[in-house]
Amino acid sequence: MTKTRAIYVENYGCTSNKYDLEIMLGLLEQAGHMVVADPSEADVFLINTCAVKKASQDRMLHRIGSLRGKPLIVSGCLPKIDLRAIERAAPDYYAVMDPQSIAGIANLVEHADQAPRNLKHFSDKPPLKPTLPKIRMNRFVEIVQIAEGCLGDCSYCCARLARGCLTSFPKKLIVERVADAVSFGAREIWLTAQDTGAYGIDMDTNLTDLLEDLIQIPGDFKLRLGMMNPNFAVDMLEDLCEILESPRAYKFLHVPVQSGSDEVLKDMRRRYQADEFIRLVQNIRSRIPNITLSTDLIVGYPTETDEDFELTIDLLDETKPDITNISRYTRRPRTTAAQLDPIPPNIVTTRCKTISMIGSKMSLESNRRMIRQIHQLTVTDKTRQGKPIGRTDNYKRTIVNGDKELGSEVEIQVTSAHKRYLEAVPTHQD
């Protein structure tokens, strides 16, 4: 007979991590366990970790070290990336598990009061995640992971240590999961993977085939496509634009460029050149002028010279991404770049400040162009102050000044713009 236990849960990291947590919550509920908000009421602690950046890992380790007195399960990416760091932070941890082993969470929790400690649950292949039970953390947003792992070999990245090589999930299972979620009220479908553009390369299908099937599902919903690398986006550009033009798809694309220097991209083992990214942006905007383009940049890669950094600024000036996510390079465990001599910290700090100012200015200018525009959106969340939040057709986060229920549709006019969000008012008062 299963012993019911109370679990205190904390989650960190990317959309895939959130998806994994939703699955673990579904499995725990199915087994009769319950989640509690107060750590003092818990029988077991579960912390779902992120370790892509050093700053993230440091925060995880500090939190892990502070969770004492109850059996501790550490899941997510950190266990495979740096298990020794976990052992130092919490020598008496109960168990660690990687993203491929989440199907065993209920059994771990059930036996948490039994010896031994320091259990390790690692696997080389994920379960069929779209078939597992899950609990949506936002009932209007269904996260669907379409693949685990990637085909990249980036010199700076440790995520592949945790997520492994590409394993695409069967298209039929993904379509069934999305259709089921829409029938139960999901209004946004977030497709996620370490690189959505690689989907299907290990199977007899591809991303655009999957998207074409998904946009045919009946119901009132929109798809948000997760990050894809530029080389895959270039290869499928025509078909991708046709999908993004559909009313079922948010006009949003996240394509990380990382650097504007071909030499740095080569050192990073990225599989494209800066000009390919520039042409990609130009072609997409010519087809979908209002698209929101998001990109990522790494500042201070060990081989980045002043000239390389200027090329990155030039690329930003030419492409003007709507969203620029900037990361300061830090060494990650077991990566080839970790063997390189780092750039002096003061130089990296100066470069980060410079490029952050440029990126912030571009984001604000992009959002200001939407002032006075009218859009239809669905309220999927609320601020801490209770104001409704929705997304415009091009996926701009919008706070609505008014009283609207979750799940309701509202026509709004944008009244002001900030770097990370818009403010709007309903065009019609109830």
PDB file of C-alpha atoms in Angstrom, residues 253-406:
ATOM      1  CA  LEU A 253      10.641  33.252 -33.266  1.00  0.00           C
ATOM      2  CA  HIS A 254      13.548  32.664 -30.882  1.00  0.00           C
ATOM      3  CA  VAL A 255      16.791  32.160 -32.816  1.00  0.00           C
ATOM      4  CA  PRO A 256      20.015  32.493 -30.774  1.00  0.00           C
ATOM      5  CA  VAL A 257      22.942  33.961 -32.727  1.00  0.00           C
ATOM      6  CA  GLN A 258      25.432  34.115 -29.780  1.00  0.00           C
ATOM      7  CA  SER A 259      28.010  36.277 -31.627  1.00  0.00           C
ATOM      8  CA  GLY A 260      28.370  38.507 -34.680  1.00  0.00           C
ATOM      9  CA  SER A 261      31.891  37.239 -35.367  1.00  0.00           C
ATOM     10  CA  ASP A 262      32.400  34.248 -37.649  1.00  0.00           C
ATOM     11  CA  GLU A 263      35.672  33.471 -35.888  1.00  0.00           C
ATOM     12  CA  VAL A 264      33.994  33.306 -32.501  1.00  0.00           C
ATOM     13  CA  LEU A 265      31.094  31.282 -33.924  1.00  0.00           C
ATOM     14  CA  LYS A 266      33.636  28.824 -35.310  1.00  0.00           C
ATOM     15  CA  ASP A 267      35.383  28.612 -31.932  1.00  0.00           C
ATOM     16  CA  MET A 268      32.000  28.059 -30.279  1.00  0.00           C
ATOM     17  CA  ARG A 269      31.320  25.255 -32.805  1.00  0.00           C
ATOM     18  CA  ARG A 270      28.137  26.923 -33.971  1.00  0.00           C
ATOM     19  CA  ARG A 271      27.046  25.638 -37.380  1.00  0.00           C
ATOM     20  CA  TYR A 272      26.323  28.867 -39.244  1.00  0.00           C
ATOM     21  CA  GLN A 273      27.861  32.239 -40.001  1.00  0.00           C
ATOM     22  CA  ALA A 274      26.712  35.710 -39.005  1.00  0.00           C
ATOM     23  CA  ASP A 275      25.577  36.592 -42.534  1.00  0.00           C
ATOM     24  CA  GLU A 276      23.237  33.589 -42.543  1.00  0.00           C
ATOM     25  CA  PHE A 277      21.541  34.931 -39.420  1.00  0.00           C
ATOM     26  CA  ILE A 278      21.261  38.404 -40.943  1.00  0.00           C
ATOM     27  CA  ARG A 279      19.679  37.040 -44.135  1.00  0.00           C
ATOM     28  CA  LEU A 280      17.356  34.872 -42.061  1.00  0.00           C
ATOM     29  CA  VAL A 281      16.083  37.901 -40.141  1.00  0.00           C
ATOM     30  CA  GLN A 282      15.679  39.945 -43.319  1.00  0.00           C
ATOM     31  CA  ASN A 283      13.741  37.184 -45.084  1.00  0.00           C
ATOM     32  CA  ILE A 284      11.429  36.497 -42.162  1.00  0.00           C
ATOM     33  CA  ARG A 285      10.639  40.181 -41.658  1.00  0.00           C
ATOM     34  CA  SER A 286       9.915  40.600 -45.359  1.00  0.00           C
ATOM     35  CA  ARG A 287       7.241  37.896 -45.024  1.00  0.00           C
ATOM     36  CA  ILE A 288       5.992  38.676 -41.504  1.00  0.00           C
ATOM     37  CA  PRO A 289       6.713  42.357 -40.755  1.00  0.00           C
ATOM     38  CA  ASN A 290       5.214  42.342 -37.258  1.00  0.00           C
ATOM     39  CA  ILE A 291       7.074  39.250 -36.040  1.00  0.00           C
ATOM     40  CA  THR A 292       8.817  39.398 -32.677  1.00  0.00           C
ATOM     41  CA  LEU A 293      12.359  38.120 -33.086  1.00  0.00           C
ATOM     42  CA  SER A 294      14.252  37.054 -29.991  1.00  0.00           C
ATOM     43  CA  THR A 295      17.947  36.190 -29.935  1.00  0.00           C
ATOM     44  CA  ASP A 296      20.668  35.248 -27.446  1.00  0.00           C
ATOM     45  CA  LEU A 297      24.205  36.606 -27.145  1.00  0.00           C
ATOM     46  CA  ILE A 298      27.202  35.356 -25.179  1.00  0.00           C
ATOM     47  CA  VAL A 299      29.554  38.157 -24.196  1.00  0.00           C
ATOM     48  CA  GLY A 300      33.183  37.517 -23.252  1.00  0.00           C
ATOM     49  CA  TYR A 301      33.794  34.125 -24.858  1.00  0.00           C
ATOM     50  CA  PRO A 302      37.516  33.451 -24.245  1.00  0.00           C
ATOM     51  CA  THR A 303      38.562  34.062 -27.870  1.00  0.00           C
ATOM     52  CA  GLU A 304      36.403  37.182 -28.336  1.00  0.00           C
ATOM     53  CA  THR A 305      38.582  40.189 -29.280  1.00  0.00           C
ATOM     54  CA  ASP A 306      37.572  43.839 -29.315  1.00  0.00           C
ATOM     55  CA  GLU A 307      37.059  43.516 -33.069  1.00  0.00           C
ATOM     56  CA  ASP A 308      34.822  40.459 -32.578  1.00  0.00           C
ATOM     57  CA  PHE A 309      32.751  42.367 -30.056  1.00  0.00           C
ATOM     58  CA  GLU A 310      32.322  45.260 -32.484  1.00  0.00           C
ATOM     59  CA  LEU A 311      31.058  42.782 -35.086  1.00  0.00           C
ATOM     60  CA  THR A 312      28.409  41.670 -32.606  1.00  0.00           C
ATOM     61  CA  ILE A 313      27.325  45.279 -32.121  1.00  0.00           C
ATOM     62  CA  ASP A 314      27.214  45.682 -35.918  1.00  0.00           C
ATOM     63  CA  LEU A 315      25.006  42.596 -36.191  1.00  0.00           C
ATOM     64  CA  LEU A 316      22.615  44.008 -33.605  1.00  0.00           C
ATOM     65  CA  ASP A 317      22.463  47.327 -35.439  1.00  0.00           C
ATOM     66  CA  GLU A 318      21.667  45.549 -38.693  1.00  0.00           C
ATOM     67  CA  THR A 319      19.085  43.048 -37.403  1.00  0.00           C
ATOM     68  CA  LYS A 320      17.543  45.006 -34.500  1.00  0.00           C
ATOM     69  CA  PRO A 321      16.077  42.021 -32.627  1.00  0.00           C
ATOM     70  CA  ASP A 322      12.991  42.772 -30.568  1.00  0.00           C
ATOM     71  CA  ILE A 323      14.367  40.806 -27.614  1.00  0.00           C
ATOM     72  CA  THR A 324      18.056  40.299 -26.817  1.00  0.00           C
ATOM     73  CA  ASN A 325      18.968  37.856 -24.056  1.00  0.00           C
ATOM     74  CA  ILE A 326      22.536  38.552 -22.949  1.00  0.00           C
ATOM     75  CA  SER A 327      24.693  36.087 -21.042  1.00  0.00           C
ATOM     76  CA  ARG A 328      28.142  36.711 -19.627  1.00  0.00           C
ATOM     77  CA  TYR A 329      30.384  33.801 -20.547  1.00  0.00           C
ATOM     78  CA  THR A 330      31.339  31.602 -17.614  1.00  0.00           C
ATOM     79  CA  ARG A 331      33.176  28.309 -17.567  1.00  0.00           C
ATOM     80  CA  ARG A 332      30.953  25.257 -17.345  1.00  0.00           C
ATOM     81  CA  PRO A 333      32.013  21.800 -16.182  1.00  0.00           C
ATOM     82  CA  ARG A 334      33.384  19.362 -18.761  1.00  0.00           C
ATOM     83  CA  THR A 335      33.156  21.758 -21.708  1.00  0.00           C
ATOM     84  CA  THR A 336      36.071  22.323 -24.081  1.00  0.00           C
ATOM     85  CA  ALA A 337      35.843  26.110 -23.676  1.00  0.00           C
ATOM     86  CA  ALA A 338      36.549  25.703 -19.965  1.00  0.00           C
ATOM     87  CA  GLN A 339      40.139  24.881 -20.872  1.00  0.00           C
ATOM     88  CA  LEU A 340      40.678  28.321 -22.448  1.00  0.00           C
ATOM     89  CA  ASP A 341      42.104  31.311 -20.619  1.00  0.00           C
ATOM     90  CA  PRO A 342      39.283  33.703 -19.708  1.00  0.00           C
ATOM     91  CA  ILE A 343      39.085  37.357 -20.705  1.00  0.00           C
ATOM     92  CA  PRO A 344      39.779  39.758 -17.801  1.00  0.00           C
ATOM     93  CA  PRO A 345      36.524  40.292 -15.854  1.00  0.00           C
ATOM     94  CA  ASN A 346      36.622  44.097 -16.132  1.00  0.00           C
ATOM     95  CA  ILE A 347      36.658  43.869 -19.945  1.00  0.00           C
ATOM     96  CA  VAL A 348      33.717  41.447 -19.961  1.00  0.00           C
ATOM     97  CA  THR A 349      31.775  43.682 -17.566  1.00  0.00           C
ATOM     98  CA  THR A 350      32.276  46.704 -19.813  1.00  0.00           C
ATOM     99  CA  ARG A 351      31.183  44.768 -22.892  1.00  0.00           C
ATOM    100  CA  CYS A 352      28.091  43.440 -21.095  1.00  0.00           C
ATOM    101  CA  LYS A 353      27.040  46.932 -20.040  1.00  0.00           C
ATOM    102  CA  THR A 354      27.544  48.273 -23.561  1.00  0.00           C
ATOM    103  CA  ILE A 355      25.561  45.580 -25.307  1.00  0.00           C
ATOM    104  CA  SER A 356      22.850  45.487 -22.632  1.00  0.00           C
ATOM    105  CA  MET A 357      22.171  49.178 -23.218  1.00  0.00           C
ATOM    106  CA  ILE A 358      21.916  48.592 -26.966  1.00  0.00           C
ATOM    107  CA  GLY A 359      19.615  45.604 -26.554  1.00  0.00           C
ATOM    108  CA  SER A 360      17.379  47.386 -24.042  1.00  0.00           C
ATOM    109  CA  LYS A 361      17.047  50.396 -26.338  1.00  0.00           C
ATOM    110  CA  MET A 362      16.032  48.185 -29.255  1.00  0.00           C
ATOM    111  CA  SER A 363      13.456  46.319 -27.150  1.00  0.00           C
ATOM    112  CA  LEU A 364      11.916  49.584 -25.974  1.00  0.00           C
ATOM    113  CA  GLU A 365      11.816  50.978 -29.508  1.00  0.00           C
ATOM    114  CA  SER A 366      10.170  47.778 -30.747  1.00  0.00           C
ATOM    115  CA  ASN A 367       7.492  47.978 -28.062  1.00  0.00           C
ATOM    116  CA  ARG A 368       6.905  51.698 -28.586  1.00  0.00           C
ATOM    117  CA  ARG A 369       5.986  51.009 -32.203  1.00  0.00           C
ATOM    118  CA  MET A 370       2.945  49.157 -30.902  1.00  0.00           C
ATOM    119  CA  ILE A 371       1.478  52.111 -28.990  1.00  0.00           C
ATOM    120  CA  ARG A 372      -2.075  52.864 -30.150  1.00  0.00           C
ATOM    121  CA  GLN A 373      -2.340  49.521 -31.951  1.00  0.00           C
ATOM    122  CA  ILE A 374      -5.447  47.422 -31.315  1.00  0.00           C
ATOM    123  CA  HIS A 375      -5.114  43.703 -30.617  1.00  0.00           C
ATOM    124  CA  GLN A 376      -7.229  40.765 -29.522  1.00  0.00           C
ATOM    125  CA  LEU A 377      -5.785  38.687 -26.716  1.00  0.00           C
ATOM    126  CA  THR A 378      -6.663  36.016 -24.185  1.00  0.00           C
ATOM    127  CA  VAL A 379      -6.098  36.622 -20.485  1.00  0.00           C
ATOM    128  CA  THR A 380      -3.886  33.739 -19.342  1.00  0.00           C
ATOM    129  CA  ASP A 381      -2.378  35.138 -16.151  1.00  0.00           C
ATOM    130  CA  LYS A 382      -2.488  38.007 -13.667  1.00  0.00           C
ATOM    131  CA  THR A 383       0.095  40.226 -12.028  1.00  0.00           C
ATOM    132  CA  ARG A 384       0.661  40.140  -8.284  1.00  0.00           C
ATOM    133  CA  GLN A 385      -1.623  43.156  -8.131  1.00  0.00           C
ATOM    134  CA  GLY A 386      -4.368  41.232  -9.951  1.00  0.00           C
ATOM    135  CA  LYS A 387      -4.129  42.946 -13.336  1.00  0.00           C
ATOM    136  CA  PRO A 388      -4.871  40.723 -16.361  1.00  0.00           C
ATOM    137  CA  ILE A 389      -1.984  39.575 -18.565  1.00  0.00           C
ATOM    138  CA  GLY A 390      -2.203  38.361 -22.147  1.00  0.00           C
ATOM    139  CA  ARG A 391      -0.148  38.139 -25.316  1.00  0.00           C
ATOM    140  CA  THR A 392      -0.618  40.071 -28.532  1.00  0.00           C
ATOM    141  CA  ASP A 393      -0.564  38.232 -31.853  1.00  0.00           C
ATOM    142  CA  ASN A 394       3.214  38.769 -31.988  1.00  0.00           C
ATOM    143  CA  TYR A 395       3.626  37.474 -28.444  1.00  0.00           C
ATOM    144  CA  LYS A 396       4.218  40.751 -26.645  1.00  0.00           C
ATOM    145  CA  ARG A 397       3.463  40.444 -22.940  1.00  0.00           C
ATOM    146  CA  THR A 398       0.645  42.887 -22.230  1.00  0.00           C
ATOM    147  CA  ILE A 399      -0.770  44.060 -18.899  1.00  0.00           C
ATOM    148  CA  VAL A 400      -4.372  45.175 -19.219  1.00  0.00           C
ATOM    149  CA  ASN A 401      -5.686  47.937 -16.982  1.00  0.00           C
ATOM    150  CA  GLY A 402      -9.093  46.597 -16.160  1.00  0.00           C
ATOM    151  CA  ASP A 403     -10.927  43.715 -14.548  1.00  0.00           C
ATOM    152  CA  LYS A 404     -10.953  40.677 -16.829  1.00  0.00           C
ATOM    153  CA  GLU A 405     -11.331  37.043 -15.854  1.00  0.00           C
ATOM    154  CA  LEU A 406      -8.722  34.414 -16.641  1.00  0.00           C
TER     155      LEU A 406
END
